[in-house]
Short mmCIF file of C-alpha atoms in Angstrom, two decimals:
data_model
loop_
_atom_site.label_atom_id
_atom_site.label_comp_id
_atom_site.label_asym_id
_atom_site.label_seq_id
_atom_site.Cartn_x
_atom_site.Cartn_y
_atom_site.Cartn_z
CA UNK A 1 -123.59 35.37 -187.78
CA UNK A 2 -125.18 32.40 -185.79
CA UNK A 3 -128.74 32.48 -186.14
CA UNK A 4 -129.71 32.34 -182.18
CA UNK A 5 -127.54 35.94 -182.00
CA UNK A 6 -129.77 37.40 -184.89
CA UNK A 7 -132.94 35.84 -183.39
CA UNK A 8 -131.98 37.40 -179.87
CA UNK A 9 -131.26 40.81 -181.74
CA UNK A 10 -134.39 41.02 -183.47
CA UNK A 11 -136.41 40.00 -180.33
CA UNK A 12 -134.57 42.74 -178.32
CA UNK A 13 -135.43 45.04 -180.75
CA UNK A 14 -139.11 44.05 -180.91
CA UNK A 15 -139.22 44.77 -177.37
CA UNK A 16 -139.45 41.24 -176.46
CA UNK A 17 -136.64 41.63 -173.61
CA UNK A 18 -137.76 38.05 -171.84
CA UNK A 19 -137.50 36.08 -174.87
CA UNK A 20 -134.59 37.91 -175.97
CA UNK A 21 -132.98 36.82 -172.76
CA UNK A 22 -133.74 33.18 -173.20
CA UNK A 23 -132.46 32.89 -176.80
CA UNK A 24 -129.12 35.14 -176.36
CA UNK A 25 -128.33 32.62 -172.92
CA UNK A 26 -128.72 29.56 -175.23
CA UNK A 27 -125.93 30.79 -177.32
CA UNK A 28 -124.01 31.93 -174.43
CA UNK A 29 -124.28 28.57 -173.15
CA UNK A 30 -122.56 27.17 -176.45
CA UNK A 31 -120.16 29.76 -177.33
CA UNK A 32 -116.25 30.73 -177.33
CA UNK A 33 -115.12 31.97 -174.06
CA UNK A 34 -113.69 35.36 -175.93
CA UNK A 35 -117.50 35.59 -177.00
CA UNK A 36 -118.71 35.28 -173.07
CA UNK A 37 -118.24 38.78 -171.71
CA UNK A 38 -119.90 40.25 -174.60
CA UNK A 39 -122.45 38.34 -174.76
CA UNK A 40 -123.27 39.05 -171.01
CA UNK A 41 -123.29 42.47 -171.72
CA UNK A 42 -126.26 41.89 -174.45
CA UNK A 43 -127.99 39.65 -172.02
CA UNK A 44 -127.82 42.03 -169.09
CA UNK A 45 -129.18 44.82 -171.45
CA UNK A 46 -132.02 42.70 -172.22
CA UNK A 47 -132.75 41.78 -168.61
CA UNK A 48 -132.67 45.69 -167.59
CA UNK A 49 -135.13 46.54 -170.06
CA UNK A 50 -137.41 43.90 -168.94
CA UNK A 51 -137.15 44.85 -165.54
CA UNK A 52 -137.92 48.42 -166.72
CA UNK A 53 -140.93 47.69 -169.01
CA UNK A 54 -142.25 45.38 -166.40
CA UNK A 55 -141.76 46.98 -163.18
CA UNK A 56 -141.35 50.55 -164.29
CA UNK A 57 -138.20 50.70 -162.39
CA UNK A 58 -135.49 53.10 -163.38
CA UNK A 59 -132.47 52.65 -160.80
CA UNK A 60 -131.61 49.01 -161.41
CA UNK A 61 -132.38 48.90 -165.07
CA UNK A 62 -129.50 51.74 -165.36
CA UNK A 63 -127.34 50.19 -163.16
CA UNK A 64 -127.52 47.02 -165.04
CA UNK A 65 -127.14 49.12 -168.68
CA UNK A 66 -123.68 50.67 -167.26
CA UNK A 67 -122.28 47.22 -166.23
CA UNK A 68 -123.23 45.73 -169.62
CA UNK A 69 -121.26 48.72 -171.06
CA UNK A 70 -118.23 47.52 -169.08
CA UNK A 71 -118.39 44.42 -170.53
CA UNK A 72 -118.86 45.30 -173.89
CA UNK A 73 -116.01 48.16 -174.12
CA UNK A 74 -113.61 45.94 -175.42
CA UNK A 75 -115.40 44.81 -178.25
CA UNK A 76 -115.58 48.16 -179.83
CA UNK A 77 -116.21 49.37 -182.60
CA UNK A 78 -118.13 46.42 -183.93
CA UNK A 79 -118.26 42.82 -182.96
CA UNK A 80 -120.11 39.77 -183.91
CA UNK A 81 -121.76 42.11 -186.58
CA UNK A 82 -122.96 44.26 -183.95
CA UNK A 83 -122.37 48.05 -183.91
CA UNK A 84 -121.02 47.84 -180.32
CA UNK A 85 -119.92 51.52 -180.29
CA UNK A 86 -122.88 52.68 -181.56
CA UNK A 87 -125.09 50.78 -179.33
CA UNK A 88 -122.67 51.80 -176.16
CA UNK A 89 -123.40 55.50 -176.90
CA UNK A 90 -127.23 55.14 -177.54
CA UNK A 91 -127.27 53.09 -174.18
CA UNK A 92 -125.45 55.47 -172.18
CA UNK A 93 -127.30 58.39 -173.57
CA UNK A 94 -130.77 56.73 -172.63
CA UNK A 95 -129.57 55.60 -169.18
CA UNK A 96 -128.23 58.95 -168.27
CA UNK A 97 -131.66 60.52 -169.49
CA UNK A 98 -133.59 58.03 -167.39
CA UNK A 99 -131.21 58.82 -164.70
CA UNK A 100 -132.14 62.60 -165.10
CA UNK A 101 -135.58 62.26 -165.45
CA UNK A 102 -136.35 59.51 -162.56
CA UNK A 103 -138.42 57.93 -165.45
CA UNK A 104 -138.07 56.91 -169.41
CA UNK A 105 -136.60 59.59 -171.03
CA UNK A 106 -139.73 60.77 -173.22
CA UNK A 107 -137.09 62.09 -175.86
CA UNK A 108 -135.27 58.82 -176.13
CA UNK A 109 -136.79 55.59 -177.23
CA UNK A 110 -135.26 52.20 -176.17
CA UNK A 111 -131.80 51.92 -178.20
CA UNK A 112 -132.04 49.07 -180.90
CA UNK A 113 -129.19 47.02 -181.62
CA UNK A 114 -127.99 47.69 -185.10
CA UNK A 115 -125.85 45.24 -187.22
CA UNK A 116 -122.99 46.11 -189.64
CA UNK A 117 -124.17 45.91 -193.00
CA UNK A 118 -121.11 44.65 -194.49
CA UNK A 119 -117.78 43.44 -193.27
CA UNK A 120 -114.54 43.71 -195.28
CA UNK A 121 -113.24 40.64 -193.13
CA UNK A 122 -113.92 37.45 -193.92
#
């Protein structure tokens, strides 16, 4: 796994969404075209939660989450060592709960990006 991707994921999981976005954007610039839609999805998630945390807005971030999920749907169940299916399900659940509540869902923290522990592929 590329160090920038790992660092971007770690920053996201620490709630440092602006920094995560910046690191992931740098990785995006240098990556293969086949990876770009997936990385665009991750970047959109970071931006969505940055807007949510800094502005308290729900509608825009929820819309961005759904757009990110569309970008990442062809990369399931896992891609670049990220558990994409699990991430997508958690993000969709968070977005639906936020929409229903009109605010941050009290019962659901912001989902984390989980990595695969091992792979059978070389």
